[in-house]
Amino acid sequence: TNNYNINNMEVSNMEDNNIFIGGKPFMNYVTAVVMQFTTKNAEEVVIKARGKFISRAVDVTEVAAKRFLEGSVGVKNIKIDSEEFKNNEGKDIRVSIIEITLGKNQ
């Protein structure tokens, strides 16, 4: 389990092409996804979010794939799950997570 605050998720451009959705401006995430496919020539990008940021992850996916990359990428897989971790007061809480895998269309 991860021991970090759900509100502090950041854009992360790691070499394994994971983008973590959080509270930064919406277009930062869209740009991060588009950059992975265009400048870094990634075959796939995984967009990850937890809790209240799940709907934002879906929106980022749709805007990046349909408006910016204009159908050159598509959703290859969607994984949903839940994570349990301790909050700041030491209480166990469970939060939903989503991982959306975007890949280049053949």
mmCIF file of N, CA and C in Angstrom:
data_model
loop_
_atom_site.group_PDB
_atom_site.id
_atom_site.type_symbol
_atom_site.label_atom_id
_atom_site.label_comp_id
_atom_site.label_asym_id
_atom_site.label_seq_id
_atom_site.Cartn_x
_atom_site.Cartn_y
_atom_site.Cartn_z
ATOM 1 N N THR A 1 0.831 -1.189 0.000
ATOM 2 C CA THR A 1 0.000 0.000 0.000
ATOM 3 C C THR A 1 0.873 1.248 0.000
ATOM 4 N N ASN A 2 0.321 2.322 -0.507
ATOM 5 C CA ASN A 2 1.041 3.590 -0.561
ATOM 6 C C ASN A 2 0.640 4.455 0.619
ATOM 7 N N ASN A 3 1.608 5.088 1.249
ATOM 8 C CA ASN A 3 1.332 5.957 2.389
ATOM 9 C C ASN A 3 1.547 7.411 2.013
ATOM 10 N N TYR A 4 0.698 7.937 1.160
ATOM 11 C CA TYR A 4 0.772 9.354 0.845
ATOM 12 C C TYR A 4 -0.631 9.921 0.742
ATOM 13 N N ASN A 5 -0.718 11.211 0.912
ATOM 14 C CA ASN A 5 -1.997 11.898 0.937
ATOM 15 C C ASN A 5 -2.612 11.921 -0.461
ATOM 16 N N ILE A 6 -3.870 11.558 -0.562
ATOM 17 C CA ILE A 6 -4.556 11.479 -1.856
ATOM 18 C C ILE A 6 -4.599 12.824 -2.577
ATOM 19 N N ASN A 7 -4.555 13.939 -1.837
ATOM 20 C CA ASN A 7 -4.653 15.251 -2.466
ATOM 21 C C ASN A 7 -3.329 15.734 -3.042
ATOM 22 N N ASN A 8 -2.258 15.004 -2.830
ATOM 23 C CA ASN A 8 -0.948 15.458 -3.286
ATOM 24 C C ASN A 8 -0.444 14.709 -4.512
ATOM 25 N N MET A 9 -1.341 14.098 -5.285
ATOM 26 C CA MET A 9 -0.896 13.394 -6.486
ATOM 27 C C MET A 9 -0.432 14.415 -7.521
ATOM 28 N N GLU A 10 0.636 14.126 -8.181
ATOM 29 C CA GLU A 10 1.269 15.076 -9.087
ATOM 30 C C GLU A 10 1.396 14.481 -10.486
ATOM 31 N N VAL A 11 1.613 15.354 -11.473
ATOM 32 C CA VAL A 11 1.982 14.866 -12.799
ATOM 33 C C VAL A 11 3.354 14.231 -12.665
ATOM 34 N N SER A 12 3.505 13.057 -13.223
ATOM 35 C CA SER A 12 4.792 12.380 -13.131
ATOM 36 C C SER A 12 5.144 11.818 -14.501
ATOM 37 N N ASN A 13 6.200 12.324 -15.097
ATOM 38 C CA ASN A 13 6.644 11.826 -16.395
ATOM 39 C C ASN A 13 7.827 10.891 -16.198
ATOM 40 N N MET A 14 7.562 9.734 -15.619
ATOM 41 C CA MET A 14 8.625 8.762 -15.416
ATOM 42 C C MET A 14 8.854 8.035 -16.727
ATOM 43 N N GLU A 15 10.012 7.365 -16.828
ATOM 44 C CA GLU A 15 10.306 6.693 -18.087
ATOM 45 C C GLU A 15 9.340 5.553 -18.386
ATOM 46 N N ASP A 16 8.603 5.088 -17.365
ATOM 47 C CA ASP A 16 7.642 4.021 -17.640
ATOM 48 C C ASP A 16 6.273 4.562 -18.055
ATOM 49 N N ASN A 17 6.213 5.828 -18.395
ATOM 50 C CA ASN A 17 5.034 6.432 -19.028
ATOM 51 C C ASN A 17 3.774 6.447 -18.167
ATOM 52 N N ASN A 18 3.922 6.604 -16.858
ATOM 53 C CA ASN A 18 2.770 6.744 -15.965
ATOM 54 C C ASN A 18 2.497 8.219 -15.717
ATOM 55 N N ILE A 19 1.215 8.595 -15.812
ATOM 56 C CA ILE A 19 0.793 9.954 -15.491
ATOM 57 C C ILE A 19 -0.169 9.833 -14.310
ATOM 58 N N PHE A 20 0.173 10.473 -13.185
ATOM 59 C CA PHE A 20 -0.684 10.443 -12.008
ATOM 60 C C PHE A 20 -1.522 11.717 -11.967
ATOM 61 N N ILE A 21 -2.839 11.549 -11.924
ATOM 62 C CA ILE A 21 -3.753 12.683 -11.962
ATOM 63 C C ILE A 21 -4.018 13.186 -10.543
ATOM 64 N N GLY A 22 -3.940 14.505 -10.376
ATOM 65 C CA GLY A 22 -4.182 15.124 -9.073
ATOM 66 C C GLY A 22 -4.852 16.470 -9.232
ATOM 67 N N GLY A 23 -4.430 17.428 -8.430
ATOM 68 C CA GLY A 23 -5.108 18.715 -8.364
ATOM 69 C C GLY A 23 -4.522 19.822 -9.212
ATOM 70 N N LYS A 24 -3.535 19.521 -10.041
ATOM 71 C CA LYS A 24 -2.957 20.559 -10.906
ATOM 72 C C LYS A 24 -3.953 20.936 -12.004
ATOM 73 N N PRO A 25 -3.687 22.025 -12.717
ATOM 74 C CA PRO A 25 -4.601 22.410 -13.806
ATOM 75 C C PRO A 25 -4.782 21.285 -14.831
ATOM 76 N N PHE A 26 -6.024 21.144 -15.280
ATOM 77 C CA PHE A 26 -6.431 20.062 -16.180
ATOM 78 C C PHE A 26 -5.507 19.911 -17.384
ATOM 79 N N MET A 27 -5.185 21.018 -18.026
ATOM 80 C CA MET A 27 -4.402 20.945 -19.262
ATOM 81 C C MET A 27 -2.966 20.479 -19.026
ATOM 82 N N ASN A 28 -2.452 20.600 -17.812
ATOM 83 C CA ASN A 28 -1.120 20.059 -17.515
ATOM 84 C C ASN A 28 -1.090 18.554 -17.770
ATOM 85 N N TYR A 29 -2.163 17.871 -17.380
ATOM 86 C CA TYR A 29 -2.225 16.423 -17.547
ATOM 87 C C TYR A 29 -2.419 16.044 -19.012
ATOM 88 N N VAL A 30 -3.288 16.779 -19.695
ATOM 89 C CA VAL A 30 -3.504 16.523 -21.126
ATOM 90 C C VAL A 30 -2.185 16.705 -21.877
ATOM 91 N N THR A 31 -1.475 17.790 -21.582
ATOM 92 C CA THR A 31 -0.188 18.056 -22.223
ATOM 93 C C THR A 31 0.810 16.948 -21.925
ATOM 94 N N ALA A 32 0.840 16.470 -20.686
ATOM 95 C CA ALA A 32 1.766 15.395 -20.312
ATOM 96 C C ALA A 32 1.499 14.131 -21.124
ATOM 97 N N VAL A 33 0.226 13.788 -21.309
ATOM 98 C CA VAL A 33 -0.131 12.602 -22.095
ATOM 99 C C VAL A 33 0.281 12.793 -23.553
ATOM 100 N N VAL A 34 -0.076 13.938 -24.120
ATOM 101 C CA VAL A 34 0.250 14.217 -25.528
ATOM 102 C C VAL A 34 1.760 14.189 -25.744
ATOM 103 N N MET A 35 2.519 14.779 -24.814
ATOM 104 C CA MET A 35 3.986 14.814 -24.938
ATOM 105 C C MET A 35 4.591 13.411 -24.913
ATOM 106 N N GLN A 36 4.032 12.526 -24.107
ATOM 107 C CA GLN A 36 4.551 11.151 -24.063
ATOM 108 C C GLN A 36 4.456 10.500 -25.445
ATOM 109 N N PHE A 37 3.345 10.728 -26.132
ATOM 110 C CA PHE A 37 3.162 10.116 -27.450
ATOM 111 C C PHE A 37 3.925 10.847 -28.548
ATOM 112 N N THR A 38 4.027 12.167 -28.466
ATOM 113 C CA THR A 38 4.637 12.920 -29.561
ATOM 114 C C THR A 38 6.144 13.052 -29.403
ATOM 115 N N THR A 39 6.615 13.674 -28.335
ATOM 116 C CA THR A 39 8.057 13.922 -28.226
ATOM 117 C C THR A 39 8.831 12.711 -27.718
ATOM 118 N N LYS A 40 8.212 11.891 -26.854
ATOM 119 C CA LYS A 40 8.927 10.723 -26.328
ATOM 120 C C LYS A 40 8.606 9.457 -27.105
ATOM 121 N N ASN A 41 7.700 9.561 -28.068
ATOM 122 C CA ASN A 41 7.346 8.453 -28.954
ATOM 123 C C ASN A 41 6.968 7.180 -28.195
ATOM 124 N N ALA A 42 6.234 7.333 -27.106
ATOM 125 C CA ALA A 42 5.811 6.185 -26.299
ATOM 126 C C ALA A 42 4.793 5.351 -27.065
ATOM 127 N N GLU A 43 4.866 4.041 -26.890
ATOM 128 C CA GLU A 43 3.874 3.140 -27.483
ATOM 129 C C GLU A 43 2.581 3.156 -26.676
ATOM 130 N N GLU A 44 2.717 3.315 -25.347
ATOM 131 C CA GLU A 44 1.536 3.412 -24.499
ATOM 132 C C GLU A 44 1.822 4.289 -23.290
ATOM 133 N N VAL A 45 0.740 4.849 -22.747
ATOM 134 C CA VAL A 45 0.806 5.712 -21.570
ATOM 135 C C VAL A 45 -0.271 5.226 -20.604
ATOM 136 N N VAL A 46 0.079 5.141 -19.323
ATOM 137 C CA VAL A 46 -0.877 4.718 -18.304
ATOM 138 C C VAL A 46 -1.258 5.931 -17.459
ATOM 139 N N ILE A 47 -2.553 6.243 -17.463
ATOM 140 C CA ILE A 47 -3.085 7.360 -16.685
ATOM 141 C C ILE A 47 -3.680 6.767 -15.411
ATOM 142 N N LYS A 48 -3.175 7.223 -14.263
ATOM 143 C CA LYS A 48 -3.602 6.662 -12.984
ATOM 144 C C LYS A 48 -4.232 7.739 -12.118
ATOM 145 N N ALA A 49 -5.273 7.348 -11.374
ATOM 146 C CA ALA A 49 -5.914 8.288 -10.450
ATOM 147 C C ALA A 49 -6.562 7.516 -9.317
ATOM 148 N N ARG A 50 -6.773 8.234 -8.214
ATOM 149 C CA ARG A 50 -7.450 7.652 -7.059
ATOM 150 C C ARG A 50 -8.551 8.596 -6.595
ATOM 151 N N GLY A 51 -9.570 8.003 -5.981
ATOM 152 C CA GLY A 51 -10.615 8.781 -5.318
ATOM 153 C C GLY A 51 -11.297 9.791 -6.214
ATOM 154 N N LYS A 52 -11.349 11.025 -5.716
ATOM 155 C CA LYS A 52 -12.105 12.070 -6.417
ATOM 156 C C LYS A 52 -11.490 12.472 -7.753
ATOM 157 N N PHE A 53 -10.261 12.020 -8.035
ATOM 158 C CA PHE A 53 -9.601 12.382 -9.292
ATOM 159 C C PHE A 53 -9.887 11.397 -10.429
ATOM 160 N N ILE A 54 -10.670 10.348 -10.145
ATOM 161 C CA ILE A 54 -10.967 9.345 -11.176
ATOM 162 C C ILE A 54 -11.711 9.965 -12.357
ATOM 163 N N SER A 55 -12.708 10.793 -12.096
ATOM 164 C CA SER A 55 -13.452 11.399 -13.208
ATOM 165 C C SER A 55 -12.552 12.323 -14.021
ATOM 166 N N ARG A 56 -11.612 12.986 -13.366
ATOM 167 C CA ARG A 56 -10.667 13.850 -14.075
ATOM 168 C C ARG A 56 -9.765 13.007 -14.983
ATOM 169 N N ALA A 57 -9.380 11.818 -14.532
ATOM 170 C CA ALA A 57 -8.548 10.926 -15.351
ATOM 171 C C ALA A 57 -9.287 10.525 -16.627
ATOM 172 N N VAL A 58 -10.577 10.244 -16.493
ATOM 173 C CA VAL A 58 -11.390 9.892 -17.662
ATOM 174 C C VAL A 58 -11.456 11.081 -18.617
ATOM 175 N N ASP A 59 -11.663 12.283 -18.092
ATOM 176 C CA ASP A 59 -11.726 13.486 -18.927
ATOM 177 C C ASP A 59 -10.390 13.748 -19.626
ATOM 178 N N VAL A 60 -9.283 13.605 -18.902
ATOM 179 C CA VAL A 60 -7.951 13.790 -19.499
ATOM 180 C C VAL A 60 -7.755 12.803 -20.646
ATOM 181 N N THR A 61 -8.145 11.557 -20.420
ATOM 182 C CA THR A 61 -8.025 10.518 -21.448
ATOM 183 C C THR A 61 -8.788 10.909 -22.705
ATOM 184 N N GLU A 62 -10.033 11.311 -22.531
ATOM 185 C CA GLU A 62 -10.877 11.643 -23.675
ATOM 186 C C GLU A 62 -10.367 12.863 -24.434
ATOM 187 N N VAL A 63 -9.987 13.910 -23.716
ATOM 188 C CA VAL A 63 -9.508 15.132 -24.377
ATOM 189 C C VAL A 63 -8.192 14.861 -25.108
ATOM 190 N N ALA A 64 -7.270 14.162 -24.462
ATOM 191 C CA ALA A 64 -5.974 13.880 -25.093
ATOM 192 C C ALA A 64 -6.149 13.011 -26.335
ATOM 193 N N ALA A 65 -6.928 11.950 -26.227
ATOM 194 C CA ALA A 65 -7.061 10.993 -27.327
ATOM 195 C C ALA A 65 -7.892 11.540 -28.484
ATOM 196 N N LYS A 66 -8.984 12.215 -28.181
ATOM 197 C CA LYS A 66 -9.908 12.624 -29.246
ATOM 198 C C LYS A 66 -9.636 14.012 -29.798
ATOM 199 N N ARG A 67 -9.298 14.964 -28.938
ATOM 200 C CA ARG A 67 -9.124 16.330 -29.421
ATOM 201 C C ARG A 67 -7.693 16.611 -29.864
ATOM 202 N N PHE A 68 -6.721 16.156 -29.077
ATOM 203 C CA PHE A 68 -5.334 16.504 -29.387
ATOM 204 C C PHE A 68 -4.649 15.474 -30.277
ATOM 205 N N LEU A 69 -4.830 14.203 -29.988
ATOM 206 C CA LEU A 69 -4.169 13.165 -30.788
ATOM 207 C C LEU A 69 -5.085 12.638 -31.891
ATOM 208 N N GLU A 70 -6.296 13.159 -31.958
ATOM 209 C CA GLU A 70 -7.257 12.946 -33.045
ATOM 210 C C GLU A 70 -7.374 11.498 -33.497
ATOM 211 N N GLY A 71 -7.565 10.606 -32.538
ATOM 212 C CA GLY A 71 -7.817 9.218 -32.889
ATOM 213 C C GLY A 71 -6.590 8.387 -33.197
ATOM 214 N N SER A 72 -5.398 8.957 -33.104
ATOM 215 C CA SER A 72 -4.189 8.167 -33.367
ATOM 216 C C SER A 72 -3.854 7.255 -32.190
ATOM 217 N N VAL A 73 -4.483 7.510 -31.038
ATOM 218 C CA VAL A 73 -4.347 6.619 -29.885
ATOM 219 C C VAL A 73 -5.735 6.248 -29.390
ATOM 220 N N GLY A 74 -5.808 5.134 -28.690
ATOM 221 C CA GLY A 74 -7.082 4.693 -28.146
ATOM 222 C C GLY A 74 -6.883 3.999 -26.815
ATOM 223 N N VAL A 75 -7.988 3.761 -26.124
ATOM 224 C CA VAL A 75 -7.936 3.072 -24.838
ATOM 225 C C VAL A 75 -7.683 1.590 -25.092
ATOM 226 N N LYS A 76 -6.613 1.071 -24.521
ATOM 227 C CA LYS A 76 -6.249 -0.335 -24.691
ATOM 228 C C LYS A 76 -6.713 -1.181 -23.516
ATOM 229 N N ASN A 77 -6.753 -0.578 -22.314
ATOM 230 C CA ASN A 77 -7.146 -1.328 -21.131
ATOM 231 C C ASN A 77 -7.582 -0.358 -20.037
ATOM 232 N N ILE A 78 -8.517 -0.801 -19.216
ATOM 233 C CA ILE A 78 -8.923 -0.037 -18.037
ATOM 234 C C ILE A 78 -8.932 -1.000 -16.859
ATOM 235 N N LYS A 79 -8.206 -0.629 -15.821
ATOM 236 C CA LYS A 79 -8.149 -1.454 -14.611
ATOM 237 C C LYS A 79 -8.718 -0.640 -13.457
ATOM 238 N N ILE A 80 -9.672 -1.223 -12.730
ATOM 239 C CA ILE A 80 -10.189 -0.564 -11.534
ATOM 240 C C ILE A 80 -9.935 -1.463 -10.335
ATOM 241 N N ASP A 81 -9.697 -0.831 -9.200
ATOM 242 C CA ASP A 81 -9.366 -1.572 -7.986
ATOM 243 C C ASP A 81 -9.574 -0.635 -6.806
ATOM 244 N N SER A 82 -9.174 -1.067 -5.632
ATOM 245 C CA SER A 82 -9.179 -0.188 -4.469
ATOM 246 C C SER A 82 -7.910 -0.431 -3.674
ATOM 247 N N GLU A 83 -7.509 0.600 -2.947
ATOM 248 C CA GLU A 83 -6.304 0.552 -2.127
ATOM 249 C C GLU A 83 -6.682 0.889 -0.704
ATOM 250 N N GLU A 84 -6.008 0.252 0.238
ATOM 251 C CA GLU A 84 -6.226 0.587 1.638
ATOM 252 C C GLU A 84 -4.939 1.166 2.195
ATOM 253 N N PHE A 85 -5.053 2.272 2.903
ATOM 254 C CA PHE A 85 -3.878 2.863 3.535
ATOM 255 C C PHE A 85 -4.312 3.670 4.748
ATOM 256 N N LYS A 86 -3.355 4.119 5.522
ATOM 257 C CA LYS A 86 -3.660 4.897 6.727
ATOM 258 C C LYS A 86 -3.679 6.386 6.386
ATOM 259 N N ASN A 87 -4.711 7.078 6.859
ATOM 260 C CA ASN A 87 -4.769 8.528 6.648
ATOM 261 C C ASN A 87 -3.924 9.233 7.706
ATOM 262 N N ASN A 88 -3.981 10.558 7.725
ATOM 263 C CA ASN A 88 -3.151 11.345 8.651
ATOM 264 C C ASN A 88 -3.435 11.054 10.121
ATOM 265 N N GLU A 89 -4.657 10.627 10.434
ATOM 266 C CA GLU A 89 -5.005 10.303 11.822
ATOM 267 C C GLU A 89 -4.681 8.853 12.163
ATOM 268 N N GLY A 90 -4.116 8.103 11.221
ATOM 269 C CA GLY A 90 -3.772 6.707 11.465
ATOM 270 C C GLY A 90 -4.921 5.741 11.251
ATOM 271 N N LYS A 91 -6.021 6.228 10.696
ATOM 272 C CA LYS A 91 -7.190 5.385 10.445
ATOM 273 C C LYS A 91 -7.060 4.709 9.083
ATOM 274 N N ASP A 92 -7.424 3.422 9.012
ATOM 275 C CA ASP A 92 -7.407 2.717 7.729
ATOM 276 C C ASP A 92 -8.555 3.213 6.864
ATOM 277 N N ILE A 93 -8.237 3.621 5.645
ATOM 278 C CA ILE A 93 -9.282 4.013 4.702
ATOM 279 C C ILE A 93 -9.049 3.298 3.377
ATOM 280 N N ARG A 94 -10.124 3.090 2.658
ATOM 281 C CA ARG A 94 -10.067 2.428 1.358
ATOM 282 C C ARG A 94 -10.459 3.454 0.301
ATOM 283 N N VAL A 95 -9.707 3.481 -0.789
ATOM 284 C CA VAL A 95 -9.987 4.437 -1.857
ATOM 285 C C VAL A 95 -9.947 3.698 -3.195
ATOM 286 N N SER A 96 -10.859 4.067 -4.098
ATOM 287 C CA SER A 96 -10.893 3.457 -5.427
ATOM 288 C C SER A 96 -9.756 3.998 -6.276
ATOM 289 N N ILE A 97 -9.240 3.151 -7.172
ATOM 290 C CA ILE A 97 -8.197 3.575 -8.102
ATOM 291 C C ILE A 97 -8.578 3.141 -9.514
ATOM 292 N N ILE A 98 -8.064 3.884 -10.494
ATOM 293 C CA ILE A 98 -8.263 3.524 -11.895
ATOM 294 C C ILE A 98 -6.940 3.683 -12.624
ATOM 295 N N GLU A 99 -6.690 2.771 -13.551
ATOM 296 C CA GLU A 99 -5.544 2.874 -14.451
ATOM 297 C C GLU A 99 -6.073 2.723 -15.871
ATOM 298 N N ILE A 100 -5.901 3.755 -16.670
ATOM 299 C CA ILE A 100 -6.357 3.746 -18.061
ATOM 300 C C ILE A 100 -5.122 3.681 -18.947
ATOM 301 N N THR A 101 -5.023 2.628 -19.748
ATOM 302 C CA THR A 101 -3.880 2.478 -20.644
ATOM 303 C C THR A 101 -4.272 2.945 -22.037
ATOM 304 N N LEU A 102 -3.561 3.965 -22.515
ATOM 305 C CA LEU A 102 -3.731 4.463 -23.882
ATOM 306 C C LEU A 102 -2.594 3.913 -24.728
ATOM 307 N N GLY A 103 -2.909 3.485 -25.937
ATOM 308 C CA GLY A 103 -1.871 2.995 -26.835
ATOM 309 C C GLY A 103 -2.097 3.499 -28.242
ATOM 310 N N LYS A 104 -1.023 3.487 -29.013
ATOM 311 C CA LYS A 104 -1.126 3.926 -30.409
ATOM 312 C C LYS A 104 -1.988 2.951 -31.198
ATOM 313 N N ASN A 105 -2.842 3.495 -32.057
ATOM 314 C CA ASN A 105 -3.647 2.661 -32.953
ATOM 315 C C ASN A 105 -2.774 2.197 -34.106
ATOM 316 N N GLN A 106 -3.011 0.976 -34.537
ATOM 317 C CA GLN A 106 -2.188 0.404 -35.620
ATOM 318 C C GLN A 106 -2.626 0.946 -36.968
#
